[in-house]
XYZ file of C-alpha atoms in Angstrom:
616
model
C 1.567 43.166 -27.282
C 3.844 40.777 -25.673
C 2.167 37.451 -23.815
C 1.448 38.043 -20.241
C 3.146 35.506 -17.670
C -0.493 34.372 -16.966
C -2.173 33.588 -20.391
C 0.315 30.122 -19.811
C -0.363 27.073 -19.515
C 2.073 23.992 -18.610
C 2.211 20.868 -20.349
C 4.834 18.584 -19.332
C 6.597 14.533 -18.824
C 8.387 14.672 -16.026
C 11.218 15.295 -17.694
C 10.879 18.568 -19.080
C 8.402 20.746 -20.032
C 6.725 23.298 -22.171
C 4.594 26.708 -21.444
C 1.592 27.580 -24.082
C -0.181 30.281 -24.567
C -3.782 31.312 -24.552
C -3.571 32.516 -27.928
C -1.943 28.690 -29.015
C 1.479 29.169 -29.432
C 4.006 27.538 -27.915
C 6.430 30.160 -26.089
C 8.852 28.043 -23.829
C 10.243 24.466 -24.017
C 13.622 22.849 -23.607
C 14.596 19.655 -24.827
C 15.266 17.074 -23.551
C 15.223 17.951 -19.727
C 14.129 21.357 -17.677
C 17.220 23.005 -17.805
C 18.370 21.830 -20.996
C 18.869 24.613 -23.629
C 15.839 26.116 -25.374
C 14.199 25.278 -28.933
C 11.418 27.632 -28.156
C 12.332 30.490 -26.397
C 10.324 33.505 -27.640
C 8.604 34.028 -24.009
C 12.488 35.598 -23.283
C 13.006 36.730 -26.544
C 10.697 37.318 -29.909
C 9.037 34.750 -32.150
C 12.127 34.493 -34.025
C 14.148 33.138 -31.284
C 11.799 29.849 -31.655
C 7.776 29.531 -31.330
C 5.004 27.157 -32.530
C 1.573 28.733 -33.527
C -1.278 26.698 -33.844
C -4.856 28.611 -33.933
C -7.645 29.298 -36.290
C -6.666 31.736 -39.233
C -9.848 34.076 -37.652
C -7.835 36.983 -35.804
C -10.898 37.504 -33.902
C -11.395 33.751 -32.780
C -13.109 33.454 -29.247
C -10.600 31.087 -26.519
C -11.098 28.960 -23.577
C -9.337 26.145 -21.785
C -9.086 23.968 -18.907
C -7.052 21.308 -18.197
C -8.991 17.484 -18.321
C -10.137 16.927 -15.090
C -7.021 15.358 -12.445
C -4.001 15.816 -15.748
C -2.108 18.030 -17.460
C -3.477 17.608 -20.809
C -4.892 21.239 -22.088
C -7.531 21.610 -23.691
C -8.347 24.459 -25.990
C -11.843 25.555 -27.134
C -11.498 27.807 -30.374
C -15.329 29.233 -31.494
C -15.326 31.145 -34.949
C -17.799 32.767 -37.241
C -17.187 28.530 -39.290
C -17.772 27.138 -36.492
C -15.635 25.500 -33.549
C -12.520 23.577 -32.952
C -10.444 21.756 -29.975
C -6.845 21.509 -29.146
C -5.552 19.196 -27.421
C -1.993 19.726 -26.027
C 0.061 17.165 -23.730
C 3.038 15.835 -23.992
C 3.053 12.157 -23.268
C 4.586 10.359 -19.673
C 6.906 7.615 -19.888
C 8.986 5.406 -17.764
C 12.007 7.670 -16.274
C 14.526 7.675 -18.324
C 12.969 5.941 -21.351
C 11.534 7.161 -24.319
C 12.259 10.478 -25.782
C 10.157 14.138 -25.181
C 7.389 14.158 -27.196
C 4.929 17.291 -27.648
C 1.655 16.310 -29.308
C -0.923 18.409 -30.445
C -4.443 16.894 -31.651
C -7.125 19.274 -33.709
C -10.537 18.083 -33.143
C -13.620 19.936 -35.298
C -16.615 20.060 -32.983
C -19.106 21.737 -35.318
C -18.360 23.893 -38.806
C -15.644 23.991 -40.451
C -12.653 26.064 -39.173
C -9.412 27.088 -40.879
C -6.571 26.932 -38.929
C -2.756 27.501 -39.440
C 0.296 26.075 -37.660
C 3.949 27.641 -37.898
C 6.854 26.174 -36.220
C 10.403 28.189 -36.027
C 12.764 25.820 -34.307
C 15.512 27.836 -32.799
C 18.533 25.869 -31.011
C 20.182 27.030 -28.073
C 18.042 29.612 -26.573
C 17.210 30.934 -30.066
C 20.678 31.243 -31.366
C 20.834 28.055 -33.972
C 19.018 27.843 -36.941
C 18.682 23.702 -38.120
C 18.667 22.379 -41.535
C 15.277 21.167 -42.246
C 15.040 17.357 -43.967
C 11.668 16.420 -45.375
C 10.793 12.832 -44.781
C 7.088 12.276 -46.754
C 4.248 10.465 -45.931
C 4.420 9.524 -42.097
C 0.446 10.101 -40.763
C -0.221 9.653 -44.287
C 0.999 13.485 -44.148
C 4.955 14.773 -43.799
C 7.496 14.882 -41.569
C 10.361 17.303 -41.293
C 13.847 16.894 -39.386
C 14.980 19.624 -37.750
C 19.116 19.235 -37.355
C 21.417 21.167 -35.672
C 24.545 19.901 -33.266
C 23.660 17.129 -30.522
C 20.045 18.126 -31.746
C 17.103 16.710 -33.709
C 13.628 17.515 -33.898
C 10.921 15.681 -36.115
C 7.750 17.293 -37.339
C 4.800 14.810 -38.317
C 1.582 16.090 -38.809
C -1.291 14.406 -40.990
C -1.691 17.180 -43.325
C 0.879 18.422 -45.437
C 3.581 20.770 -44.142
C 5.956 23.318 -46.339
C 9.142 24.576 -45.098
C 10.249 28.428 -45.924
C 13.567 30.374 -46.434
C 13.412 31.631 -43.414
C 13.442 28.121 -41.569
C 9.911 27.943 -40.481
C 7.497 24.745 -40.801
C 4.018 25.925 -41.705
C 0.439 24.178 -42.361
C -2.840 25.248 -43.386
C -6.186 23.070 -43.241
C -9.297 22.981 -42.302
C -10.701 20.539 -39.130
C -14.805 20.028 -39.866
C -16.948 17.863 -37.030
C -15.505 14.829 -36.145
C -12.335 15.353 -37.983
C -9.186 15.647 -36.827
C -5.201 17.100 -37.211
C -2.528 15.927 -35.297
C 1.013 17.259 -34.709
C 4.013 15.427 -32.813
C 7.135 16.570 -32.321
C 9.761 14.129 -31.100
C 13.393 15.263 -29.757
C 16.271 13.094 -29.695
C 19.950 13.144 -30.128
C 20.640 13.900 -33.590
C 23.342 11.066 -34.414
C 20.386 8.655 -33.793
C 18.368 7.080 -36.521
C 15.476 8.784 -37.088
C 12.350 7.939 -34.362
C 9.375 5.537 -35.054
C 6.136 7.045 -36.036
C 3.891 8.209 -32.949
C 1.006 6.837 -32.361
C -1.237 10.198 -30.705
C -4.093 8.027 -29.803
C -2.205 5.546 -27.703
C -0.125 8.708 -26.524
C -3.305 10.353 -25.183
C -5.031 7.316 -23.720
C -1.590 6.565 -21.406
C -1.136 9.835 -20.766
C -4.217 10.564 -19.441
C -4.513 7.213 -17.794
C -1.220 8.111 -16.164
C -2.211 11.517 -14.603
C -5.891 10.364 -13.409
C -4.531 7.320 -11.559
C -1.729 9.568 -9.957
C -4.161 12.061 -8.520
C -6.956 9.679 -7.132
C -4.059 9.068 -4.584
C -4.404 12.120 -3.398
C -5.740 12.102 0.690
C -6.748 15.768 0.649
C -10.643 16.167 1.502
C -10.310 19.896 3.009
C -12.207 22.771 1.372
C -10.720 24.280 -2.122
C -10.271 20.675 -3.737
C -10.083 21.853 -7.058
C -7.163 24.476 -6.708
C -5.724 21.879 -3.798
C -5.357 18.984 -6.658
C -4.289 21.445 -9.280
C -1.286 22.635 -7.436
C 0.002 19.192 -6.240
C -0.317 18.593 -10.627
C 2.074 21.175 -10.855
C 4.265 20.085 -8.188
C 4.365 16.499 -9.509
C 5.036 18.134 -13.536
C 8.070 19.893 -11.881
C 9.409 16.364 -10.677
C 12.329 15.270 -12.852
C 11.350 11.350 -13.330
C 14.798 9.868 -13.496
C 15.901 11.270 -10.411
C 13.331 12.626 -7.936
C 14.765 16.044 -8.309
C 12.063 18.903 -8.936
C 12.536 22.279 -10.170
C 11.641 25.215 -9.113
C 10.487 26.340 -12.505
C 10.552 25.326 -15.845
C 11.833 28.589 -16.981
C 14.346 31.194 -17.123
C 14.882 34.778 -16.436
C 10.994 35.428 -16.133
C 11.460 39.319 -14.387
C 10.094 40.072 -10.844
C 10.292 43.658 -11.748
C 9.066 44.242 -15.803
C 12.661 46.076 -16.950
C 14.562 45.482 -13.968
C 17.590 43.232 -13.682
C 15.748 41.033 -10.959
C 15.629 37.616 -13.479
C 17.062 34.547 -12.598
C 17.119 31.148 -13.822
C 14.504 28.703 -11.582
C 15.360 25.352 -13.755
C 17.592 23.669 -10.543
C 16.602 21.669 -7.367
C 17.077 23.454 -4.161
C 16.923 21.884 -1.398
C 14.784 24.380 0.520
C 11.857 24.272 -2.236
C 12.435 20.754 -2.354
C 11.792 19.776 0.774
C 9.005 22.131 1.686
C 7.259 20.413 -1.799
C 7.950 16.689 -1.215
C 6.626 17.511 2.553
C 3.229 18.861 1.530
C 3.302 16.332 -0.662
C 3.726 13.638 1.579
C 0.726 15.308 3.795
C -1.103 14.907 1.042
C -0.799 11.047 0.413
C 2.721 10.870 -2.235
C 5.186 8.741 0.141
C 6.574 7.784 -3.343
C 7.204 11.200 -4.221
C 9.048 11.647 -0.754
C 10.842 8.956 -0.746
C 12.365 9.248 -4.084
C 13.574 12.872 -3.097
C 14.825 11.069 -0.310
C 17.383 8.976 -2.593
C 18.189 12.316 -4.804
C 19.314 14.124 -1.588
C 21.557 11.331 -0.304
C 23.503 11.005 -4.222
C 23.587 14.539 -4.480
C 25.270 15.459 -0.550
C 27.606 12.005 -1.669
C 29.596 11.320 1.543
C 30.262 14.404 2.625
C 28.103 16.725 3.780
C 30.253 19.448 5.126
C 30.250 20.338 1.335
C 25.963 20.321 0.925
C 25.017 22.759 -1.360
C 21.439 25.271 -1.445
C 20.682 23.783 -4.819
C 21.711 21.026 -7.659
C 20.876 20.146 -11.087
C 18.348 17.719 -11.415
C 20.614 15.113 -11.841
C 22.603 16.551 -9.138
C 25.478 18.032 -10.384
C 27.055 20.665 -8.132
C 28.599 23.118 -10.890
C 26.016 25.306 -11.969
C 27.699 28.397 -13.399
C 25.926 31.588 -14.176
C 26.418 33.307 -17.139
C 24.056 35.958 -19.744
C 22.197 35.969 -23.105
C 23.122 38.523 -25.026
C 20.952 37.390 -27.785
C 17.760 37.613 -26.155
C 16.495 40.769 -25.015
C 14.522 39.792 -22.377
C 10.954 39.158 -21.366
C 9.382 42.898 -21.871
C 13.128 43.932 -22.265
C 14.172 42.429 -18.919
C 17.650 41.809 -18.855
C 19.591 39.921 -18.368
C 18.731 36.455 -19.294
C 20.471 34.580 -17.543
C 21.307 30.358 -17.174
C 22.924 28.950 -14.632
C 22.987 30.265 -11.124
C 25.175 32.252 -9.124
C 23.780 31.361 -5.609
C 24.603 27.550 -5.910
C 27.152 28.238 -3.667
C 25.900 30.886 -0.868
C 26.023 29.748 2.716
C 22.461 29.495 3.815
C 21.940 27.776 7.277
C 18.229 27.564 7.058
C 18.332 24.692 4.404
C 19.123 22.262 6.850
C 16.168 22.789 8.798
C 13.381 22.265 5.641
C 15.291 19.470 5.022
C 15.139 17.700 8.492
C 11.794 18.979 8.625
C 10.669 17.667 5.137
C 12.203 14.265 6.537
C 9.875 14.636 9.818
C 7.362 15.564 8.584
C 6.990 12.594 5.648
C 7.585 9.855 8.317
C 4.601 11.694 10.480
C 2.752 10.875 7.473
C 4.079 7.532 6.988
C 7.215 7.514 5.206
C 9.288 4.473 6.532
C 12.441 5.375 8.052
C 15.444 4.305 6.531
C 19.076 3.861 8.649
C 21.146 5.479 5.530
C 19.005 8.696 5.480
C 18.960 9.044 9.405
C 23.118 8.700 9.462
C 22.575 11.622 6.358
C 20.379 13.582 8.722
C 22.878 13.213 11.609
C 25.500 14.938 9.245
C 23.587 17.608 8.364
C 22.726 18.511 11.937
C 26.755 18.038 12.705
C 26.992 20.901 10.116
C 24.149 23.203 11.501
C 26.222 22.615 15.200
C 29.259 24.212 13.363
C 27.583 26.680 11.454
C 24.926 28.330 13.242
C 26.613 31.286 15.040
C 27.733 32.211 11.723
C 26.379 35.052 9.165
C 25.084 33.786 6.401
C 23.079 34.947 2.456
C 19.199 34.154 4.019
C 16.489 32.456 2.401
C 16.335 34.940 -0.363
C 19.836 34.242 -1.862
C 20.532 38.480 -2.044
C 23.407 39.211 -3.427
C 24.573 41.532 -0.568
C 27.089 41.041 2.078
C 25.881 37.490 4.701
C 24.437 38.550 7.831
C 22.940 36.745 10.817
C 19.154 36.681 9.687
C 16.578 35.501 11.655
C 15.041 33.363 9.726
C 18.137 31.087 9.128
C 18.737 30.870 12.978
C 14.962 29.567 13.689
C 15.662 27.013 10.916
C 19.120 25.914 12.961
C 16.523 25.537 15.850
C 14.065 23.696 13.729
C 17.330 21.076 12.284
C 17.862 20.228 16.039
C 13.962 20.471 17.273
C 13.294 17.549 14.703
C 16.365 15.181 15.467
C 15.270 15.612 18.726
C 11.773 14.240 18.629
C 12.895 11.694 16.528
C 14.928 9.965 18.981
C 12.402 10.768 21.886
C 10.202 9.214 19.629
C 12.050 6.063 19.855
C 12.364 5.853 16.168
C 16.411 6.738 16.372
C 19.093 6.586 18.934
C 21.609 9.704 19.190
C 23.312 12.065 21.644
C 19.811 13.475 22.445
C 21.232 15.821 24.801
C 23.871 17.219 22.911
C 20.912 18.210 20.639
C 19.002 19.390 23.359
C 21.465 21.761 24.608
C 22.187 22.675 20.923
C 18.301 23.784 20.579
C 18.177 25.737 23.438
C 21.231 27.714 22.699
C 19.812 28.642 19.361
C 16.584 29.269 20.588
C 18.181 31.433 23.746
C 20.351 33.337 20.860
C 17.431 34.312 18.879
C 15.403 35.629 21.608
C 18.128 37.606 22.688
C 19.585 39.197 19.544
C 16.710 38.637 16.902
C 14.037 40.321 19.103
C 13.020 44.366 18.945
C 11.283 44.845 22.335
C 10.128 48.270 21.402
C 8.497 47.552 18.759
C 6.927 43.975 19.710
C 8.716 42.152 16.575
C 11.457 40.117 15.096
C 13.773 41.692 12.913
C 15.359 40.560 9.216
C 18.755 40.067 11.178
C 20.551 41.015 14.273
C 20.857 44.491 14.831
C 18.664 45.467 11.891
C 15.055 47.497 12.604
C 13.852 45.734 8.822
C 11.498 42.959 8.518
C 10.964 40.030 6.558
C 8.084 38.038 5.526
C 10.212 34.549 6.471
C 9.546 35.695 9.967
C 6.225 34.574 9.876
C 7.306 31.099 10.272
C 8.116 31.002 13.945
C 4.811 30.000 14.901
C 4.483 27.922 11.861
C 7.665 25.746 12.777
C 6.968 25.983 16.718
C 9.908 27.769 17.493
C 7.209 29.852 19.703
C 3.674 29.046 20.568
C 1.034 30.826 18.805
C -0.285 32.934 21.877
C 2.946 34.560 22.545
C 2.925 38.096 22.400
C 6.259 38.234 20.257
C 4.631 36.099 18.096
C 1.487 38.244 17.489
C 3.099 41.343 17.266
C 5.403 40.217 14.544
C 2.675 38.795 12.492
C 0.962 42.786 12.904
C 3.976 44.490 12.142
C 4.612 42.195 9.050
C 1.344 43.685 8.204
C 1.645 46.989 8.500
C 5.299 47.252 7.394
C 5.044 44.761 4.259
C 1.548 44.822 3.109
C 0.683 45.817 -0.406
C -2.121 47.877 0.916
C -5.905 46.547 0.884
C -5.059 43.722 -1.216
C -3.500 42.134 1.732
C -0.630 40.682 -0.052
C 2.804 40.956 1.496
C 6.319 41.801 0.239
C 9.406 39.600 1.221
C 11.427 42.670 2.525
C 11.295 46.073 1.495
C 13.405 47.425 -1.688
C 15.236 50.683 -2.726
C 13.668 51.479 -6.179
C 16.820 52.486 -8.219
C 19.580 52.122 -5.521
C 21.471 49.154 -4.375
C 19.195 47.479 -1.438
C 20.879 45.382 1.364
C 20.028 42.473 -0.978
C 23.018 43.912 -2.714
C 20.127 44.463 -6.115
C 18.746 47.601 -7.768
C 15.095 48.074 -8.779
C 11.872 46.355 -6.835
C 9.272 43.344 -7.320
C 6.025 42.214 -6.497
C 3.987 40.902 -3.864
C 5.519 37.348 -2.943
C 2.622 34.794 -3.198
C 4.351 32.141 -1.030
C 4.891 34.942 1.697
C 1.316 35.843 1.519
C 0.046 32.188 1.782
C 2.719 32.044 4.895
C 0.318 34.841 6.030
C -2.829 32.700 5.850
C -0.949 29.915 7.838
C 0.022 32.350 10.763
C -3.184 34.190 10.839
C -5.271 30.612 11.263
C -2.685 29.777 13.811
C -3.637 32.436 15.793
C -7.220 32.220 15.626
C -7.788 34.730 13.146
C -9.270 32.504 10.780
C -11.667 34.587 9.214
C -9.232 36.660 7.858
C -6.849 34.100 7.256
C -9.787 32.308 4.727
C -10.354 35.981 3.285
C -6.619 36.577 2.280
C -6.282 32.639 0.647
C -9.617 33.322 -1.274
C -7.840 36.574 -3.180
C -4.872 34.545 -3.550
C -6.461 31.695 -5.224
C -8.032 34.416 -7.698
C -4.869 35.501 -9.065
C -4.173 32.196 -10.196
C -4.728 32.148 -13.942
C -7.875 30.595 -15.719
C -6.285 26.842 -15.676
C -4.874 27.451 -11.844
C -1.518 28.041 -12.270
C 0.595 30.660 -10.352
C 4.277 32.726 -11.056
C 6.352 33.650 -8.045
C 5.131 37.172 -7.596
C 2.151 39.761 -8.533
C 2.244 43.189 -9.108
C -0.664 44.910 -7.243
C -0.578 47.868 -9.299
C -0.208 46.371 -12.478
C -2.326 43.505 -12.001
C -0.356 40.851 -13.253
C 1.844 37.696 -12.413
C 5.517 38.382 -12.078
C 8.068 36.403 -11.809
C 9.550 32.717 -12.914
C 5.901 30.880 -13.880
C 4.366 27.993 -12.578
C 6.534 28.316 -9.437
C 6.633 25.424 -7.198
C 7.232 27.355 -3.849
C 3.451 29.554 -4.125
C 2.101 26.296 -5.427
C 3.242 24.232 -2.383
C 2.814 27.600 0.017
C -0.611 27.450 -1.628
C -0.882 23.626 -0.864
C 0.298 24.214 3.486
C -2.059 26.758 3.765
C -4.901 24.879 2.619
C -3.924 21.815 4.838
C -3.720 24.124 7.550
C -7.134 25.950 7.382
C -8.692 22.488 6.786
C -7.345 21.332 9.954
C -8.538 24.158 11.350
C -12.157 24.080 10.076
C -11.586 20.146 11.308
C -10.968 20.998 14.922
C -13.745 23.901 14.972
C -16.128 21.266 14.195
C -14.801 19.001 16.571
C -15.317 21.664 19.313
C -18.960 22.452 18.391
C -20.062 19.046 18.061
C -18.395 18.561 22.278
C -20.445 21.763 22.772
C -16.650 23.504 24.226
C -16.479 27.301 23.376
C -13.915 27.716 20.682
C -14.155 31.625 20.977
C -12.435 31.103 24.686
C-alpha cells in the first residue's frame, strides 16, 4: 500500500529538508537546498527511485513518535516481541550558509534486544541517476560508502558494518540491546570536494537540539492550543531557507490535491503572498528576526525595479523558474504529472501587494523597526497597485484559466493603500497621504459596486460572476468592512452553504467541474482547503460566533497528523491529507486563527471581569 501524505514527518536545517515515514523510511529529501533535485524521491515515485529504510526486521513491530518537546528532532518508539528500540532522526542546524546537509539517524536499545535492518538506494536527480558506490572502511569504527554521481556526493557512515549490492543499494543488519546504540549520517556535498570529516552525532544532537529549544522559548504566544500553536510556528521556521530569509511553501513536489488527477504542482519556491502572511504571524508571535530577514530577501529579490515584482522566487531569489514534467516518475498514487518548476511565476496577481504591505504593517505593530529602504520599496509597490488595480488579473489561486477581475485581488489593492495610509497618519512615514486616500476609496467604491450580489446578500469570485470563493472571507479579516455589516455576514453564510464539505464544516476554495475544464482553466477536483477553513474560524470569531468558530478549529487541529503536521488539503470522504505536505499556508492559517480566538477569549474576560454584557 503506498504511504499516506500523513504517516510523515519533517526533519529539516533550514536549508533543506527531508519527509519520513511512520514505518522509518525516508521517502523525500533534496540535497543540498529545498528545491534542489531529489536523492530520495520514492514518495513521487517507487522505492527504486531512491528511499532509506531503517526499522526492526519484525514486520509486525508496534510504532510511535513525537517530536522532542519545542524541535524538530523525531523520535521513534519501535516495541517488538525482543524487546524495544528508539530512533532518533534530525538533521543537524548550522550557521546559514556553512556546513553541508547532514541527515543523522541514532538507534538507541531501550530494553531487549531488537534486530533491525537499514537499506539505502540513493537515486540522483529525482530518481533518474544511479551513483557509483566507493567504500571507505573504518570511520565510527564501522564503514563508510561514497555515493558519486555528477555535481553529487553522498557519504554513508554508520558504526556497524554496511554491504553494498548489484543493484546499488547500501544495506545493514544488527542488533541494538539496552543502552546500546547505532548511528547513521549521511553527509552531501559537491562531489569534486575532498571527502567530508567524520561526524560527530553526539555533538550533532546536543546543538541541534540546543538550537531548536532556545528558538522556541522566544515564542510570546500564551493563548489556548499551545502545543499545536508552537508546533506550527516549528514548521514555519523549518521552511525558512537560512541563507536568505526566503521560506517555502513546501518541501515537496507534485504531492496531488486530487489522488489521480493532474492537480500537482511543485510548492519548493517563495511566494510572496505565503511569505508574508507567515513572517506576519510570525512576527505576532515574537520572531522580529524572522521578519526582518524576509524583509532583506524581498528588497534583493524586487532589485530596483518593482514594476517587474514577481508572485514568487527561488529561495535565493532567482526570477526564472521554468516548469517542466517527470516522465520517470509516475506519480504519487499515479498522479501525474510530476512536475518542477512553476508555471505561475509569472501570472499577474494584484493581491500580492497587499499581504506584503500588510505583512510589513503588521510586523512593525509588533515591533519591527522601520527601515527608510523598505518604506521607499513599499512606496513602489503601492505605485504599481495605483496602475494595476482596474485591471483583470489570475487570483490568489494561480488557475490556469483566462485573468478576471476577482474580488479578492481588488480588497487586497484596498488593503496595499489602507496600510500606507496609516502608516503615514501614524507619523511613522511622510507621503502623498491623500493621493492614497483617494486611491482607497476608489477601490473600495469599485468593489462595492461591481463585486457585490444584492440578491443574494454576498460577494462574488469576480465581477459579473454568481460563484464564490473562500478568499472572500477576508473582508472582515483585513477591515475592508466592519464585522456587523450585513454584506459581511451574509457572505460568510453563503460561503457556508455554497462551499461547505457538509457536517464536517470544512470549506472548499471554489467549486470544481469533476472531469471538465473549470474556470480555473483545470480538469478533475480537490479537497477541503485547510487554510480556507481556518479563514472560517477567523471570520466566524469576528462576528461573535465564537462558539462555533472554537468548534470548527478543534476538528481542524484533529486532522493534523500524530506529530502535528498538516498538507494543503483533506479529502472528507476519503479521510486523508491531500495535497503538497507540511504546507506553510494551513500552518500559518492555523497559527492567525489561534491568535485571533485568543484575543477573543482575552477581551471576553476583560468584559466579565468590568461586569459589561458581552452578549449585547
Amino acid at each position: 500500500m503506498p504511504p499516506l501524505i500523513e504517516d510523515h514527518a519533517l526533519v529539516g536545517d533550514l536549508h533543506t529538508a527531508a519527509l519520513i515515514h511512520l514505518r522509518g523510511s525516508v521517502t523525500w529529501q533534496a540535497f543540498p537546498a529545498f528545491d534542489s533535485p531529489a536523492a530520495f524521491a520514492s514518495l513521487v515515485g517507487t522505492p527504486e527511485h531512491g528511499s532509506w529504510d531503517l526499522c526492526p526486521t519484525a514486520p509486525d513491530a508496534r510504532v510511535r513518535r513525537r517530536y522532542l518537546p519545542g524541535t524538530l528532532v523525531l523520535e521513534t518508539t519501535w516495541t517488538t516481541h525482543d524487546g524495544q528500540a528508539r530512533v532518533l532522526d534530525f538533521m543537524p542546524t548550522r550557521a546559514p550558509g556553512s556546513g553541508n546537509p547532514q541527515l543523522i539517524r541514532v538507534i538507541q536499545g531501550v530494553h531487549g534486544d531488537v534486530p533491525m535492518s537499514s537499506r539505502m538506494l540513493i537515486r540522483f536527480s529525482y530518481g533518474k541517476i544511479t551513483p557509483r558506490l566507493v567504500r571507505h572502511p573504518h570511520q565510527f569504527g564501522g564503514d563508510r560508502y561514497a555515493a558519486l554521481a555528477g555535481p553529487d556526493s553522498l557519504y554513508l557512515d554508520a558504526s556497524t558494518p554496511l554491504s553494498a549490492h548489484a543493484d546499488g543499494s547500501i544495506e545493514a543488519a544488527f542488533r541494538v540491546r539496552a543502552e546500546e546504540q547505532q548511528v547513521f549520517a549521511l553527509s552531501w556535498q559537491p562531489s569534486h570536494l575532498p571527502a567530508p570529516p567524520r561526524p560527530d552525532p553526539a555533538a550533532a544532537l546536543a546543538s541541534t537540539l540546543s538550537f531548536w529549544s532556545d528558538w522556541s522559548a522566544r515564542s510570546t504566544y500564551t493563548g489556548p492550543y499551545q502545543e499545536a500553536v508552537h508546533r506550527s510556528l516549528i514548521v514555519l521556521k523549518a521552511l525558512t531557507y537560512a541563507p536568505t530569509g526566503g521560506m517555502v511553501a513546501a518541501p515537496t513536489t507534485s504531492l496531488p490535491e486530487e489522488i489521480g488527477g493532474v492537480r500537482n504542482w511543485d510548492y519548493r519556491y517563495t511566494w510572496l503572498r505565503d511569505a508574508a502572511i507567515a513572517l506576519g504571524v510570525l512576527a505576532l508571535s515574537g520572531y522580529l528576526e524572522e521578519a526582518a530577514a524576509w524583509r532583506d530577501w524581498l528588497a534583493r529579490a524586487v532589485a530596483g525595479d518593482p514594476a517587474t515584482v514577481q508572485i514568487m522566487y527561488s529561495i535565493k531569489g532567482d526570477r526564472d523558474l521554468p516548469e517542466s514534467t517527470l516522465p520517470h516518475l509516475p506519480g504519487y498514487e499515479g498522479s501525474w504529472p510530476v512536475r518542477v518548476g512553476n508555471g505561475a511565476a509569472h501570472q499577474p496577481q494584484l493581491d500580492v501587494f497587499g499581504e506584503v504591505l500588510d505583512a510589513f504593517h503588521l510586523a512593525e505593530e509588533a515591533g519591527l523597526a522601520p527601515c527608510d529602504d523598505a518604506f521607499a520599496l513599499q512606496s513602489a509597490l503601492l505605485t504599481q497597485v495605483e496602475a494595476r488595480w482596474h485591471l483583470p488579473d489570475a487570483g490568489i489561486w494561480e488557475g490556469r484559466g483566462p485573468v478576471r477581475h476577482f474580488v479578492h485581488s481588488k480588497v487586497m489593492g484596498w488593503v496595499a493603500a489602507d496600510r500606507m495610509v496609516r502608516r503615514i497618519e501614524s507619523g511613522r512615514a511622510t507621503g502623498p497621504v491623500e493621493e492614497w486616500r483617494q486611491l482607497r476609496d476608489a477601490i473600495h467604491a469599485d468593489v462595492c459596486a461591481q463585486g457585490y450580489d444584492p440578491v443574494r446578500n454576498t460577494f462574488t469570485q469576480s465581477y459579473g460572476s454568481t460563484a464564490l470563493d473562500a478568499s472572500l472571507l477576508l473582508i472582515p479579516l483585513v477591515g475592508f468592512l466592519p464585522p456587523d455589516d450585513k454584506r459581511v455576514i451574509g457572505t460568510i453564510e453563503a460561503i457556508q452553504r455554497e462551499l461547505s464539505t457538509g457536517d464536517d464544516g470544512l470549506i472548499l476554495r471554489y467549486r470544481t467541474t469533476g472531469d471538465e475544464i473549470g474556470a480555473d482553466g483545470l480538469a478533475g477536483d480537490e479537497g477541503a482547503f485547510l487554510a480556507c477553513s481556518f479563514w472560517l474560524v477567523e471570520a466566524l470569531t469576528i462576528i461573535g460566533r465564537t462558539a462555533e468558530a472554537s468548534v470548527l478549529f478543534e476538528k481542524l487541529l484533529a486532522l493534523a497528523n500524530d506529530v502535528g503536521l498538516l498538507a494543503e488539503e483533506y479529502d472528507c470522504l476519503a479521510r486523508r491529507q491531500l495535497g503538497n505536505f507540511p504546507q506553510a499556508f494551513s500552518h500559518f492559517a492555523l497559527v492567525a486563527a489561534a491568535l485571533r480566538l485568543a484575543s477573543e477569549e482575552k477581551t471576553a474576560a476583560r468584559d466579565e471581569a468590568l461586569g459589561l454584557d458581552t452578549a449585547a
